[in-house]
PDB file of C-alpha atoms in Angstrom:
ATOM      1  CA  UNK K   1     -43.953  33.635   2.449  1.00  0.00           C
ATOM      2  CA  UNK K   2     -46.628  31.650   4.231  1.00  0.00           C
ATOM      3  CA  UNK K   3     -47.099  32.976   7.769  1.00  0.00           C
ATOM      4  CA  UNK K   4     -47.705  30.499  10.567  1.00  0.00           C
ATOM      5  CA  UNK K   5     -49.415  31.711  13.746  1.00  0.00           C
ATOM      6  CA  UNK K   6     -49.549  29.593  16.877  1.00  0.00           C
ATOM      7  CA  UNK K   7     -51.737  30.069  19.911  1.00  0.00           C
ATOM      8  CA  UNK K   8     -51.290  30.377  22.730  1.00  0.00           C
ATOM      9  CA  UNK K   9     -47.731  31.718  22.894  1.00  0.00           C
ATOM     10  CA  UNK K  10     -47.365  30.065  26.282  1.00  0.00           C
ATOM     11  CA  UNK K  11     -49.433  28.020  28.660  1.00  0.00           C
ATOM     12  CA  UNK K  12     -49.187  26.616  32.156  1.00  0.00           C
ATOM     13  CA  UNK K  13     -50.453  23.121  32.748  1.00  0.00           C
ATOM     14  CA  UNK K  14     -50.211  20.288  35.246  1.00  0.00           C
ATOM     15  CA  UNK K  15     -49.044  16.736  34.782  1.00  0.00           C
ATOM     16  CA  UNK K  16     -51.960  14.736  33.466  1.00  0.00           C
ATOM     17  CA  UNK K  17     -53.669  17.676  31.777  1.00  0.00           C
ATOM     18  CA  UNK K  18     -54.880  17.527  28.195  1.00  0.00           C
ATOM     19  CA  UNK K  19     -53.135  20.248  26.193  1.00  0.00           C
ATOM     20  CA  UNK K  20     -54.073  21.634  22.797  1.00  0.00           C
ATOM     21  CA  UNK K  21     -51.977  23.990  20.691  1.00  0.00           C
ATOM     22  CA  UNK K  22     -53.333  25.548  17.534  1.00  0.00           C
ATOM     23  CA  UNK K  23     -51.556  26.681  14.396  1.00  0.00           C
ATOM     24  CA  UNK K  24     -53.026  28.751  11.584  1.00  0.00           C
ATOM     25  CA  UNK K  25     -51.525  29.234   8.124  1.00  0.00           C
ATOM     26  CA  UNK K  26     -51.919  32.444   6.143  1.00  0.00           C
ATOM     27  CA  UNK K  27     -53.056  30.405   3.135  1.00  0.00           C
ATOM     28  CA  UNK K  28     -54.207  26.861   2.526  1.00  0.00           C
ATOM     29  CA  UNK K  29     -51.385  24.348   2.860  1.00  0.00           C
ATOM     30  CA  UNK K  30     -53.305  21.085   2.550  1.00  0.00           C
ATOM     31  CA  UNK K  31     -51.814  18.689   5.083  1.00  0.00           C
ATOM     32  CA  UNK K  32     -48.239  19.962   4.670  1.00  0.00           C
ATOM     33  CA  UNK K  33     -47.850  20.671   8.370  1.00  0.00           C
ATOM     34  CA  UNK K  34     -45.297  19.346  10.831  1.00  0.00           C
ATOM     35  CA  UNK K  35     -44.928  19.701  14.592  1.00  0.00           C
ATOM     36  CA  UNK K  36     -41.688  19.800  16.579  1.00  0.00           C
ATOM     37  CA  UNK K  37     -40.761  19.751  20.250  1.00  0.00           C
ATOM     38  CA  UNK K  38     -37.735  21.647  21.465  1.00  0.00           C
ATOM     39  CA  UNK K  39     -36.254  21.493  24.942  1.00  0.00           C
ATOM     40  CA  UNK K  40     -33.924  24.182  26.251  1.00  0.00           C
ATOM     41  CA  UNK K  41     -30.488  24.001  24.669  1.00  0.00           C
ATOM     42  CA  UNK K  42     -31.438  21.081  22.449  1.00  0.00           C
ATOM     43  CA  UNK K  43     -32.262  20.577  18.803  1.00  0.00           C
ATOM     44  CA  UNK K  44     -35.897  20.303  17.751  1.00  0.00           C
ATOM     45  CA  UNK K  45     -37.477  16.866  17.535  1.00  0.00           C
ATOM     46  CA  UNK K  46     -40.048  15.897  14.908  1.00  0.00           C
ATOM     47  CA  UNK K  47     -43.307  14.766  16.514  1.00  0.00           C
ATOM     48  CA  UNK K  48     -45.930  14.850  13.772  1.00  0.00           C
ATOM     49  CA  UNK K  49     -45.571  15.064  10.003  1.00  0.00           C
ATOM     50  CA  UNK K  50     -48.204  15.510   7.301  1.00  0.00           C
ATOM     51  CA  UNK K  51     -50.542  17.035   9.889  1.00  0.00           C
ATOM     52  CA  UNK K  52     -51.498  13.798  11.633  1.00  0.00           C
ATOM     53  CA  UNK K  53     -48.819  11.121  11.158  1.00  0.00           C
ATOM     54  CA  UNK K  54     -46.891  10.203  14.286  1.00  0.00           C
ATOM     55  CA  UNK K  55     -43.131  10.099  13.820  1.00  0.00           C
ATOM     56  CA  UNK K  56     -41.526   6.800  14.760  1.00  0.00           C
ATOM     57  CA  UNK K  57     -40.610   6.610  18.429  1.00  0.00           C
ATOM     58  CA  UNK K  58     -42.914   9.437  19.513  1.00  0.00           C
ATOM     59  CA  UNK K  59     -45.336   8.497  22.308  1.00  0.00           C
ATOM     60  CA  UNK K  60     -48.925   7.892  21.253  1.00  0.00           C
ATOM     61  CA  UNK K  61     -50.102  10.606  23.619  1.00  0.00           C
ATOM     62  CA  UNK K  62     -49.200  13.112  20.909  1.00  0.00           C
ATOM     63  CA  UNK K  63     -51.616  13.617  18.049  1.00  0.00           C
ATOM     64  CA  UNK K  64     -52.162  16.093  15.264  1.00  0.00           C
ATOM     65  CA  UNK K  65     -55.164  17.088  13.207  1.00  0.00           C
ATOM     66  CA  UNK K  66     -56.358  19.610  10.679  1.00  0.00           C
ATOM     67  CA  UNK K  67     -56.014  20.557   7.052  1.00  0.00           C
ATOM     68  CA  UNK K  68     -56.128  23.660   4.917  1.00  0.00           C
ATOM     69  CA  UNK K  69     -55.317  26.540   7.263  1.00  0.00           C
ATOM     70  CA  UNK K  70     -56.149  25.295  10.769  1.00  0.00           C
ATOM     71  CA  UNK K  71     -54.239  22.651  12.686  1.00  0.00           C
ATOM     72  CA  UNK K  72     -53.945  21.371  16.232  1.00  0.00           C
ATOM     73  CA  UNK K  73     -51.413  19.469  18.284  1.00  0.00           C
ATOM     74  CA  UNK K  74     -52.866  17.618  21.244  1.00  0.00           C
ATOM     75  CA  UNK K  75     -51.069  16.065  24.176  1.00  0.00           C
ATOM     76  CA  UNK K  76     -53.602  13.741  25.760  1.00  0.00           C
ATOM     77  CA  UNK K  77     -52.029  13.540  29.217  1.00  0.00           C
ATOM     78  CA  UNK K  78     -49.103  15.853  29.903  1.00  0.00           C
ATOM     79  CA  UNK K  79     -46.016  14.108  31.233  1.00  0.00           C
ATOM     80  CA  UNK K  80     -43.066  15.745  33.050  1.00  0.00           C
ATOM     81  CA  UNK K  81     -40.859  15.270  29.988  1.00  0.00           C
ATOM     82  CA  UNK K  82     -43.366  17.126  27.771  1.00  0.00           C
ATOM     83  CA  UNK K  83     -42.601  20.544  29.212  1.00  0.00           C
ATOM     84  CA  UNK K  84     -40.938  22.230  26.255  1.00  0.00           C
ATOM     85  CA  UNK K  85     -41.539  24.623  23.378  1.00  0.00           C
ATOM     86  CA  UNK K  86     -43.581  23.376  20.433  1.00  0.00           C
ATOM     87  CA  UNK K  87     -43.353  24.661  16.868  1.00  0.00           C
ATOM     88  CA  UNK K  88     -45.545  24.102  13.863  1.00  0.00           C
ATOM     89  CA  UNK K  89     -43.973  24.295  10.406  1.00  0.00           C
ATOM     90  CA  UNK K  90     -45.486  24.353   6.942  1.00  0.00           C
ATOM     91  CA  UNK K  91     -43.814  22.316   4.210  1.00  0.00           C
ATOM     92  CA  UNK K  92     -46.127  23.365   1.359  1.00  0.00           C
ATOM     93  CA  UNK K  93     -43.663  25.944   0.065  1.00  0.00           C
ATOM     94  CA  UNK K  94     -40.321  27.235   1.380  1.00  0.00           C
ATOM     95  CA  UNK K  95     -40.661  26.156   4.996  1.00  0.00           C
ATOM     96  CA  UNK K  96     -41.722  28.585   7.686  1.00  0.00           C
ATOM     97  CA  UNK K  97     -42.275  27.991  11.379  1.00  0.00           C
ATOM     98  CA  UNK K  98     -44.734  29.294  13.900  1.00  0.00           C
ATOM     99  CA  UNK K  99     -43.388  31.460  16.700  1.00  0.00           C
ATOM    100  CA  UNK K 100     -43.566  28.628  19.205  1.00  0.00           C
ATOM    101  CA  UNK K 101     -45.700  27.697  22.200  1.00  0.00           C
ATOM    102  CA  UNK K 102     -43.944  27.264  25.517  1.00  0.00           C
ATOM    103  CA  UNK K 103     -45.568  24.691  27.779  1.00  0.00           C
ATOM    104  CA  UNK K 104     -44.688  25.348  31.401  1.00  0.00           C
ATOM    105  CA  UNK K 105     -45.413  23.640  34.690  1.00  0.00           C
ATOM    106  CA  UNK K 106     -48.316  25.069  36.634  1.00  0.00           C
TER     107      UNK K 106
ATOM    108  CA  UNK D   1     -26.713   5.381  15.502  1.00  0.00           C
ATOM    109  CA  UNK D   2     -28.105   7.924  13.090  1.00  0.00           C
ATOM    110  CA  UNK D   3     -26.267  11.152  13.768  1.00  0.00           C
ATOM    111  CA  UNK D   4     -25.491  14.608  12.420  1.00  0.00           C
ATOM    112  CA  UNK D   5     -22.637  16.613  13.904  1.00  0.00           C
ATOM    113  CA  UNK D   6     -22.081  20.257  12.983  1.00  0.00           C
ATOM    114  CA  UNK D   7     -18.824  22.139  13.309  1.00  0.00           C
ATOM    115  CA  UNK D   8     -17.222  25.369  12.157  1.00  0.00           C
ATOM    116  CA  UNK D   9     -19.130  27.930  14.158  1.00  0.00           C
ATOM    117  CA  UNK D  10     -17.487  30.796  15.992  1.00  0.00           C
ATOM    118  CA  UNK D  11     -17.090  34.529  16.311  1.00  0.00           C
ATOM    119  CA  UNK D  12     -16.691  36.503  13.095  1.00  0.00           C
ATOM    120  CA  UNK D  13     -16.731  40.205  12.286  1.00  0.00           C
ATOM    121  CA  UNK D  14     -19.478  41.754  10.167  1.00  0.00           C
ATOM    122  CA  UNK D  15     -18.639  41.257   6.514  1.00  0.00           C
ATOM    123  CA  UNK D  16     -16.591  38.176   7.272  1.00  0.00           C
ATOM    124  CA  UNK D  17     -16.966  34.568   6.165  1.00  0.00           C
ATOM    125  CA  UNK D  18     -17.386  31.218   7.823  1.00  0.00           C
ATOM    126  CA  UNK D  19     -17.839  27.657   6.577  1.00  0.00           C
ATOM    127  CA  UNK D  20     -20.014  25.262   8.522  1.00  0.00           C
ATOM    128  CA  UNK D  21     -19.756  21.498   8.165  1.00  0.00           C
ATOM    129  CA  UNK D  22     -22.151  18.722   9.068  1.00  0.00           C
ATOM    130  CA  UNK D  23     -20.882  15.149   9.316  1.00  0.00           C
ATOM    131  CA  UNK D  24     -23.451  12.411   8.852  1.00  0.00           C
ATOM    132  CA  UNK D  25     -23.229   8.866  10.133  1.00  0.00           C
ATOM    133  CA  UNK D  26     -25.448   5.846  10.682  1.00  0.00           C
ATOM    134  CA  UNK D  27     -27.430   6.219   7.443  1.00  0.00           C
ATOM    135  CA  UNK D  28     -26.915   6.388   3.674  1.00  0.00           C
ATOM    136  CA  UNK D  29     -26.235  10.104   3.412  1.00  0.00           C
ATOM    137  CA  UNK D  30     -26.392  10.181  -0.379  1.00  0.00           C
ATOM    138  CA  UNK D  31     -30.039   9.064  -0.297  1.00  0.00           C
ATOM    139  CA  UNK D  32     -31.322  11.985   1.756  1.00  0.00           C
ATOM    140  CA  UNK D  33     -32.140  15.579   1.012  1.00  0.00           C
ATOM    141  CA  UNK D  34     -30.597  17.949   3.528  1.00  0.00           C
ATOM    142  CA  UNK D  35     -31.210  21.391   4.937  1.00  0.00           C
ATOM    143  CA  UNK D  36     -29.812  24.078   7.188  1.00  0.00           C
ATOM    144  CA  UNK D  37     -32.078  25.691   9.801  1.00  0.00           C
ATOM    145  CA  UNK D  38     -31.041  28.435  12.201  1.00  0.00           C
ATOM    146  CA  UNK D  39     -32.255  29.868  15.482  1.00  0.00           C
ATOM    147  CA  UNK D  40     -31.258  33.295  16.743  1.00  0.00           C
ATOM    148  CA  UNK D  41     -30.729  33.538  20.508  1.00  0.00           C
ATOM    149  CA  UNK D  42     -34.071  33.387  22.280  1.00  0.00           C
ATOM    150  CA  UNK D  43     -35.959  33.323  18.984  1.00  0.00           C
ATOM    151  CA  UNK D  44     -37.786  30.837  16.796  1.00  0.00           C
ATOM    152  CA  UNK D  45     -36.649  28.613  13.977  1.00  0.00           C
ATOM    153  CA  UNK D  46     -35.794  29.873  10.489  1.00  0.00           C
ATOM    154  CA  UNK D  47     -35.162  27.661   7.480  1.00  0.00           C
ATOM    155  CA  UNK D  48     -31.996  28.654   5.615  1.00  0.00           C
ATOM    156  CA  UNK D  49     -31.303  26.323   2.698  1.00  0.00           C
ATOM    157  CA  UNK D  50     -32.093  22.999   0.977  1.00  0.00           C
ATOM    158  CA  UNK D  51     -30.020  20.682  -1.181  1.00  0.00           C
ATOM    159  CA  UNK D  52     -31.175  17.613  -3.098  1.00  0.00           C
ATOM    160  CA  UNK D  53     -29.482  14.230  -2.894  1.00  0.00           C
ATOM    161  CA  UNK D  54     -27.176  14.923  -5.824  1.00  0.00           C
ATOM    162  CA  UNK D  55     -26.748  18.631  -5.192  1.00  0.00           C
ATOM    163  CA  UNK D  56     -28.509  19.412  -8.447  1.00  0.00           C
ATOM    164  CA  UNK D  57     -31.347  21.334  -6.814  1.00  0.00           C
ATOM    165  CA  UNK D  58     -30.723  24.033  -4.240  1.00  0.00           C
ATOM    166  CA  UNK D  59     -32.969  26.574  -2.566  1.00  0.00           C
ATOM    167  CA  UNK D  60     -32.279  29.464  -0.197  1.00  0.00           C
ATOM    168  CA  UNK D  61     -34.259  31.693   2.084  1.00  0.00           C
ATOM    169  CA  UNK D  62     -34.445  35.250   0.763  1.00  0.00           C
ATOM    170  CA  UNK D  63     -32.560  36.454   3.845  1.00  0.00           C
ATOM    171  CA  UNK D  64     -29.387  34.596   2.803  1.00  0.00           C
ATOM    172  CA  UNK D  65     -29.696  34.371  -0.973  1.00  0.00           C
ATOM    173  CA  UNK D  66     -26.541  35.597  -2.706  1.00  0.00           C
ATOM    174  CA  UNK D  67     -24.478  35.380   0.489  1.00  0.00           C
ATOM    175  CA  UNK D  68     -24.701  31.722   1.563  1.00  0.00           C
ATOM    176  CA  UNK D  69     -23.870  28.615  -0.466  1.00  0.00           C
ATOM    177  CA  UNK D  70     -24.969  25.108   0.438  1.00  0.00           C
ATOM    178  CA  UNK D  71     -23.082  22.084  -0.857  1.00  0.00           C
ATOM    179  CA  UNK D  72     -22.527  18.431  -0.088  1.00  0.00           C
ATOM    180  CA  UNK D  73     -19.897  15.743  -0.600  1.00  0.00           C
ATOM    181  CA  UNK D  74     -21.612  12.369  -0.633  1.00  0.00           C
ATOM    182  CA  UNK D  75     -18.272  10.552  -0.695  1.00  0.00           C
ATOM    183  CA  UNK D  76     -17.409  12.208   2.614  1.00  0.00           C
ATOM    184  CA  UNK D  77     -20.944  12.018   4.069  1.00  0.00           C
ATOM    185  CA  UNK D  78     -20.795  15.736   4.639  1.00  0.00           C
ATOM    186  CA  UNK D  79     -22.953  18.830   4.209  1.00  0.00           C
ATOM    187  CA  UNK D  80     -21.579  22.357   4.102  1.00  0.00           C
ATOM    188  CA  UNK D  81     -22.728  25.956   4.383  1.00  0.00           C
ATOM    189  CA  UNK D  82     -20.404  28.673   3.123  1.00  0.00           C
ATOM    190  CA  UNK D  83     -21.462  31.955   4.671  1.00  0.00           C
ATOM    191  CA  UNK D  84     -20.113  35.207   3.227  1.00  0.00           C
ATOM    192  CA  UNK D  85     -20.853  38.879   3.899  1.00  0.00           C
ATOM    193  CA  UNK D  86     -22.060  37.995   7.364  1.00  0.00           C
ATOM    194  CA  UNK D  87     -24.325  40.376   9.242  1.00  0.00           C
ATOM    195  CA  UNK D  88     -25.244  40.769  12.882  1.00  0.00           C
ATOM    196  CA  UNK D  89     -28.668  39.312  12.105  1.00  0.00           C
ATOM    197  CA  UNK D  90     -27.014  36.067  10.994  1.00  0.00           C
ATOM    198  CA  UNK D  91     -26.060  35.396  14.618  1.00  0.00           C
ATOM    199  CA  UNK D  92     -27.727  32.101  15.491  1.00  0.00           C
ATOM    200  CA  UNK D  93     -27.339  28.437  16.230  1.00  0.00           C
ATOM    201  CA  UNK D  94     -27.145  26.658  12.887  1.00  0.00           C
ATOM    202  CA  UNK D  95     -28.578  23.166  12.617  1.00  0.00           C
ATOM    203  CA  UNK D  96     -28.223  20.707   9.783  1.00  0.00           C
ATOM    204  CA  UNK D  97     -31.358  18.650   9.350  1.00  0.00           C
ATOM    205  CA  UNK D  98     -32.249  15.569   7.356  1.00  0.00           C
ATOM    206  CA  UNK D  99     -35.519  15.358   5.462  1.00  0.00           C
ATOM    207  CA  UNK D 100     -37.853  12.500   6.075  1.00  0.00           C
ATOM    208  CA  UNK D 101     -38.059  10.408   2.903  1.00  0.00           C
ATOM    209  CA  UNK D 102     -41.067  11.344   0.756  1.00  0.00           C
ATOM    210  CA  UNK D 103     -41.957  14.232   3.057  1.00  0.00           C
ATOM    211  CA  UNK D 104     -40.360  17.380   1.679  1.00  0.00           C
ATOM    212  CA  UNK D 105     -39.154  19.676   4.465  1.00  0.00           C
ATOM    213  CA  UNK D 106     -40.162  17.336   7.309  1.00  0.00           C
ATOM    214  CA  UNK D 107     -36.931  17.292   9.317  1.00  0.00           C
ATOM    215  CA  UNK D 108     -36.588  13.992  11.146  1.00  0.00           C
ATOM    216  CA  UNK D 109     -32.949  14.111  12.234  1.00  0.00           C
ATOM    217  CA  UNK D 110     -31.157  17.212  13.529  1.00  0.00           C
ATOM    218  CA  UNK D 111     -27.617  17.893  14.584  1.00  0.00           C
ATOM    219  CA  UNK D 112     -26.793  19.437  17.927  1.00  0.00           C
ATOM    220  CA  UNK D 113     -26.155  22.815  16.330  1.00  0.00           C
ATOM    221  CA  UNK D 114     -23.163  25.126  16.006  1.00  0.00           C
ATOM    222  CA  UNK D 115     -23.203  28.732  17.210  1.00  0.00           C
ATOM    223  CA  UNK D 116     -22.314  31.557  14.849  1.00  0.00           C
ATOM    224  CA  UNK D 117     -21.788  35.001  16.352  1.00  0.00           C
ATOM    225  CA  UNK D 118     -21.344  37.998  14.076  1.00  0.00           C
ATOM    226  CA  UNK D 119     -19.986  40.915  16.050  1.00  0.00           C
ATOM    227  CA  UNK D 120     -17.197  43.447  16.027  1.00  0.00           C
TER     228      UNK D 120
END
């Protein structure tokens, strides 16, 4: 299995902050990388697919970059509704997810 | 409205069986590849199984291979997961998830989830 490692595991930030979450794959996965947002008690929501493509309906403040083994999710200006847990997921082979990054209010 | 609604979860004893269902609406179900993804309490996400549009291609995670069976009925717009020989470690919320067209394993629509608890 391809291992996905996110960092940090959690972070505290304020509304308006720029937030960056990184995700590293245990082997090269090209651009087969997706990002999800999950709020407590809710299903995950697709934010970014193919490393950098914004899913329809997702605010433009979210962006993704990277290829190969290293990827980032950036929130340009954190909004109150963005406090959640974020997961990366590789879709190169049988899908595996990172352990999640919890974004909390500072 | 595009929607997936799971049902069939509950409490089952170790070694028991359960069948989950996922009802799709608001889109042409037969045109989409589907998956099951689970999440143990307080833990991360784990992919469980994939089925192609016709049901001709199926994949499983190693953790459930030989015990779980995915299927679909396109006439009923429904996805299923038959779970046998259940273990405590199968306790989780089970989500059905639709794949984004042309993006294998990019899950663009999720159900609300159904809880499966395996305990004596």
